[in-house]
Amino acid sequence: MHTGASTVLAQTTVVTARDAWVREAPAGRAVTGMFLTVQNAGATTRTIVSGKASVGDTLELHEMKRDGGMMQMSPVKSIAVPANGQVELRPGGLHLMLFGLKKPLVPGDTVRVELTLDDGTRVPVVATVRKMGGM
Ligand SMILES: [Cu+2]
């Protein structure tokens, strides 16, 4: 049986995103957090160096750290995605921050984000907006 070009692996997608969600942003709120799991099926550790979102002006990579009893949030330069592993971005830890939202984000909305890796690869992410406090 001749199957022709049956190999559908047109893309060499090694780093992929899953379970992506964005915290809802009511009218008047121009900043929100985004959370997801990034998987790396490759043998080389990759790092996320930047990203952009369709709904906002800028995207920053952040982490939450406990600083003497207080949770403090600060930008980080990059987020490593270990070889043959994954990194989880979640509330209270590493996360993405969207700034300059152009309109309110309502639960159920879809947000498209593109992450850029250290080797120039772009990782498309489709995230769903979830209720505030719905973790
Ligand atoms: Cu943040």
PDB file of C-alpha atoms and ligand atoms in Angstrom:
ATOM      1  CA  MET A   1       0.000   0.000   0.000  1.00  0.00           C
ATOM      2  CA  HIS A   2       1.379   3.347  -1.033  1.00  0.00           C
ATOM      3  CA  THR A   3       0.659   6.069   1.477  1.00  0.00           C
ATOM      4  CA  GLY A   4       2.602   8.865  -0.124  1.00  0.00           C
ATOM      5  CA  ALA A   5       3.598  11.679   2.183  1.00  0.00           C
ATOM      6  CA  SER A   6       2.108  10.044   5.210  1.00  0.00           C
ATOM      7  CA  THR A   7       4.581  11.645   7.555  1.00  0.00           C
ATOM      8  CA  VAL A   8       2.582  14.568   8.876  1.00  0.00           C
ATOM      9  CA  LEU A   9       5.487  15.851  10.941  1.00  0.00           C
ATOM     10  CA  ALA A  10       5.889  18.935   8.803  1.00  0.00           C
ATOM     11  CA  GLN A  11       6.873  20.967  11.830  1.00  0.00           C
ATOM     12  CA  THR A  12       9.808  20.184  14.045  1.00  0.00           C
ATOM     13  CA  THR A  13       7.932  21.378  17.089  1.00  0.00           C
ATOM     14  CA  VAL A  14      10.004  20.490  20.105  1.00  0.00           C
ATOM     15  CA  VAL A  15       8.738  22.998  22.620  1.00  0.00           C
ATOM     16  CA  THR A  16       4.983  23.167  23.140  1.00  0.00           C
ATOM     17  CA  ALA A  17       2.583  24.832  25.533  1.00  0.00           C
ATOM     18  CA  ARG A  18      -0.457  23.358  27.239  1.00  0.00           C
ATOM     19  CA  ASP A  19      -3.062  24.169  29.911  1.00  0.00           C
ATOM     20  CA  ALA A  20      -2.677  27.883  29.257  1.00  0.00           C
ATOM     21  CA  TRP A  21      -5.007  30.302  31.009  1.00  0.00           C
ATOM     22  CA  VAL A  22      -5.237  33.999  31.710  1.00  0.00           C
ATOM     23  CA  ARG A  23      -6.776  35.608  34.751  1.00  0.00           C
ATOM     24  CA  GLU A  24      -9.851  37.670  33.887  1.00  0.00           C
ATOM     25  CA  ALA A  25      -9.380  41.441  33.643  1.00  0.00           C
ATOM     26  CA  PRO A  26     -12.467  43.566  34.314  1.00  0.00           C
ATOM     27  CA  ALA A  27     -12.866  46.947  32.619  1.00  0.00           C
ATOM     28  CA  GLY A  28     -10.300  49.429  33.880  1.00  0.00           C
ATOM     29  CA  ARG A  29      -7.737  46.776  34.669  1.00  0.00           C
ATOM     30  CA  ALA A  30      -4.871  46.857  32.177  1.00  0.00           C
ATOM     31  CA  VAL A  31      -2.671  44.154  33.707  1.00  0.00           C
ATOM     32  CA  THR A  32      -3.179  40.445  34.230  1.00  0.00           C
ATOM     33  CA  GLY A  33      -1.301  37.199  34.768  1.00  0.00           C
ATOM     34  CA  MET A  34      -0.971  34.198  32.494  1.00  0.00           C
ATOM     35  CA  PHE A  35      -0.147  30.641  33.462  1.00  0.00           C
ATOM     36  CA  LEU A  36       0.745  27.522  31.493  1.00  0.00           C
ATOM     37  CA  THR A  37       2.937  24.472  31.251  1.00  0.00           C
ATOM     38  CA  VAL A  38       5.720  24.514  28.665  1.00  0.00           C
ATOM     39  CA  GLN A  39       7.092  21.161  27.548  1.00  0.00           C
ATOM     40  CA  ASN A  40      10.399  20.439  25.850  1.00  0.00           C
ATOM     41  CA  ALA A  41      10.649  17.148  23.955  1.00  0.00           C
ATOM     42  CA  GLY A  42      14.167  17.952  22.805  1.00  0.00           C
ATOM     43  CA  ALA A  43      17.547  16.978  24.215  1.00  0.00           C
ATOM     44  CA  THR A  44      18.620  20.602  24.655  1.00  0.00           C
ATOM     45  CA  THR A  45      17.405  22.949  27.363  1.00  0.00           C
ATOM     46  CA  ARG A  46      15.670  25.945  25.797  1.00  0.00           C
ATOM     47  CA  THR A  47      14.797  29.207  27.445  1.00  0.00           C
ATOM     48  CA  ILE A  48      11.836  31.508  26.939  1.00  0.00           C
ATOM     49  CA  VAL A  49      13.285  34.967  26.361  1.00  0.00           C
ATOM     50  CA  SER A  50      10.272  37.045  25.353  1.00  0.00           C
ATOM     51  CA  GLY A  51       6.716  36.964  24.148  1.00  0.00           C
ATOM     52  CA  LYS A  52       3.843  38.985  22.872  1.00  0.00           C
ATOM     53  CA  ALA A  53       0.084  38.840  23.263  1.00  0.00           C
ATOM     54  CA  SER A  54      -2.588  39.912  20.829  1.00  0.00           C
ATOM     55  CA  VAL A  55      -4.605  41.567  23.597  1.00  0.00           C
ATOM     56  CA  GLY A  56      -1.922  43.759  25.187  1.00  0.00           C
ATOM     57  CA  ASP A  57       1.054  45.981  24.505  1.00  0.00           C
ATOM     58  CA  THR A  58       3.775  44.091  26.335  1.00  0.00           C
ATOM     59  CA  LEU A  59       4.425  40.730  27.929  1.00  0.00           C
ATOM     60  CA  GLU A  60       6.915  40.203  30.751  1.00  0.00           C
ATOM     61  CA  LEU A  61       8.346  37.074  32.324  1.00  0.00           C
ATOM     62  CA  HIS A  62       7.847  37.196  36.097  1.00  0.00           C
ATOM     63  CA  GLU A  63       8.399  35.215  39.240  1.00  0.00           C
ATOM     64  CA  MET A  64       6.894  35.394  42.712  1.00  0.00           C
ATOM     65  CA  LYS A  65       9.261  35.020  45.609  1.00  0.00           C
ATOM     66  CA  ARG A  66       8.801  35.042  49.326  1.00  0.00           C
ATOM     67  CA  ASP A  67      10.732  37.974  50.714  1.00  0.00           C
ATOM     68  CA  GLY A  68      10.541  37.902  54.519  1.00  0.00           C
ATOM     69  CA  GLY A  69       6.903  36.833  54.836  1.00  0.00           C
ATOM     70  CA  MET A  70       5.802  38.887  51.826  1.00  0.00           C
ATOM     71  CA  MET A  71       5.213  37.544  48.334  1.00  0.00           C
ATOM     72  CA  GLN A  72       7.060  39.786  45.908  1.00  0.00           C
ATOM     73  CA  MET A  73       6.813  39.739  42.145  1.00  0.00           C
ATOM     74  CA  SER A  74       9.725  40.646  39.927  1.00  0.00           C
ATOM     75  CA  PRO A  75      10.652  40.361  36.243  1.00  0.00           C
ATOM     76  CA  VAL A  76      13.099  37.661  35.151  1.00  0.00           C
ATOM     77  CA  LYS A  77      15.233  37.721  31.984  1.00  0.00           C
ATOM     78  CA  SER A  78      14.369  34.216  30.888  1.00  0.00           C
ATOM     79  CA  ILE A  79      12.617  31.007  31.921  1.00  0.00           C
ATOM     80  CA  ALA A  80      14.368  27.698  31.307  1.00  0.00           C
ATOM     81  CA  VAL A  81      12.491  24.741  29.827  1.00  0.00           C
ATOM     82  CA  PRO A  82      14.614  21.710  30.752  1.00  0.00           C
ATOM     83  CA  ALA A  83      15.566  19.152  28.093  1.00  0.00           C
ATOM     84  CA  ASN A  84      13.071  16.295  28.017  1.00  0.00           C
ATOM     85  CA  GLY A  85      11.126  18.083  30.709  1.00  0.00           C
ATOM     86  CA  GLN A  86       8.765  20.898  31.439  1.00  0.00           C
ATOM     87  CA  VAL A  87       8.334  24.078  33.406  1.00  0.00           C
ATOM     88  CA  GLU A  88       5.084  24.993  35.128  1.00  0.00           C
ATOM     89  CA  LEU A  89       4.059  28.628  35.258  1.00  0.00           C
ATOM     90  CA  ARG A  90       1.438  28.989  37.970  1.00  0.00           C
ATOM     91  CA  PRO A  91       0.051  31.424  40.545  1.00  0.00           C
ATOM     92  CA  GLY A  92       2.638  31.943  43.275  1.00  0.00           C
ATOM     93  CA  GLY A  93       5.553  30.994  41.047  1.00  0.00           C
ATOM     94  CA  LEU A  94       6.841  31.763  37.580  1.00  0.00           C
ATOM     95  CA  HIS A  95       4.246  33.406  35.362  1.00  0.00           C
ATOM     96  CA  LEU A  96       3.710  35.695  32.416  1.00  0.00           C
ATOM     97  CA  MET A  97       2.365  39.190  32.836  1.00  0.00           C
ATOM     98  CA  LEU A  98       0.342  40.996  30.199  1.00  0.00           C
ATOM     99  CA  PHE A  99       0.420  44.803  30.261  1.00  0.00           C
ATOM    100  CA  GLY A 100      -1.560  47.434  28.400  1.00  0.00           C
ATOM    101  CA  LEU A 101      -4.691  45.366  27.843  1.00  0.00           C
ATOM    102  CA  LYS A 102      -6.801  46.933  25.134  1.00  0.00           C
ATOM    103  CA  LYS A 103     -10.129  45.618  26.389  1.00  0.00           C
ATOM    104  CA  PRO A 104     -11.593  43.660  29.329  1.00  0.00           C
ATOM    105  CA  LEU A 105     -10.876  39.915  29.371  1.00  0.00           C
ATOM    106  CA  VAL A 106     -14.024  37.938  30.135  1.00  0.00           C
ATOM    107  CA  PRO A 107     -14.006  34.300  31.329  1.00  0.00           C
ATOM    108  CA  GLY A 108     -14.244  32.053  28.274  1.00  0.00           C
ATOM    109  CA  ASP A 109     -12.396  34.496  26.009  1.00  0.00           C
ATOM    110  CA  THR A 110      -9.422  33.236  24.045  1.00  0.00           C
ATOM    111  CA  VAL A 111      -6.048  34.947  24.208  1.00  0.00           C
ATOM    112  CA  ARG A 112      -3.334  34.237  21.673  1.00  0.00           C
ATOM    113  CA  VAL A 113       0.272  34.570  22.744  1.00  0.00           C
ATOM    114  CA  GLU A 114       3.547  33.852  21.016  1.00  0.00           C
ATOM    115  CA  LEU A 115       6.603  32.984  23.063  1.00  0.00           C
ATOM    116  CA  THR A 116      10.103  33.387  21.640  1.00  0.00           C
ATOM    117  CA  LEU A 117      12.862  30.964  22.611  1.00  0.00           C
ATOM    118  CA  ASP A 118      16.609  31.552  22.814  1.00  0.00           C
ATOM    119  CA  ASP A 119      17.132  29.806  19.457  1.00  0.00           C
ATOM    120  CA  GLY A 120      14.589  32.063  17.753  1.00  0.00           C
ATOM    121  CA  THR A 121      11.794  29.502  17.703  1.00  0.00           C
ATOM    122  CA  ARG A 122       8.317  30.895  18.247  1.00  0.00           C
ATOM    123  CA  VAL A 123       5.855  28.907  20.313  1.00  0.00           C
ATOM    124  CA  PRO A 124       2.178  29.686  19.714  1.00  0.00           C
ATOM    125  CA  VAL A 125      -0.038  29.568  22.793  1.00  0.00           C
ATOM    126  CA  VAL A 126      -3.820  29.675  22.978  1.00  0.00           C
ATOM    127  CA  ALA A 127      -5.040  30.526  26.467  1.00  0.00           C
ATOM    128  CA  THR A 128      -8.526  30.632  27.958  1.00  0.00           C
ATOM    129  CA  VAL A 129      -9.601  33.420  30.274  1.00  0.00           C
ATOM    130  CA  ARG A 130     -10.650  32.188  33.724  1.00  0.00           C
ATOM    131  CA  LYS A 131     -12.360  33.802  36.684  1.00  0.00           C
ATOM    132  CA  MET A 132     -10.339  35.758  39.212  1.00  0.00           C
ATOM    133  CA  GLY A 133      -9.344  33.466  42.058  1.00  0.00           C
ATOM    134  CA  GLY A 134     -10.319  30.384  40.090  1.00  0.00           C
ATOM    135  CA  MET A 135      -7.134  28.391  40.453  1.00  0.00           C
TER     136      MET A 135
HETATM  137 CU    CU B   1       3.808  39.296  37.612  1.00  0.00          CU
END
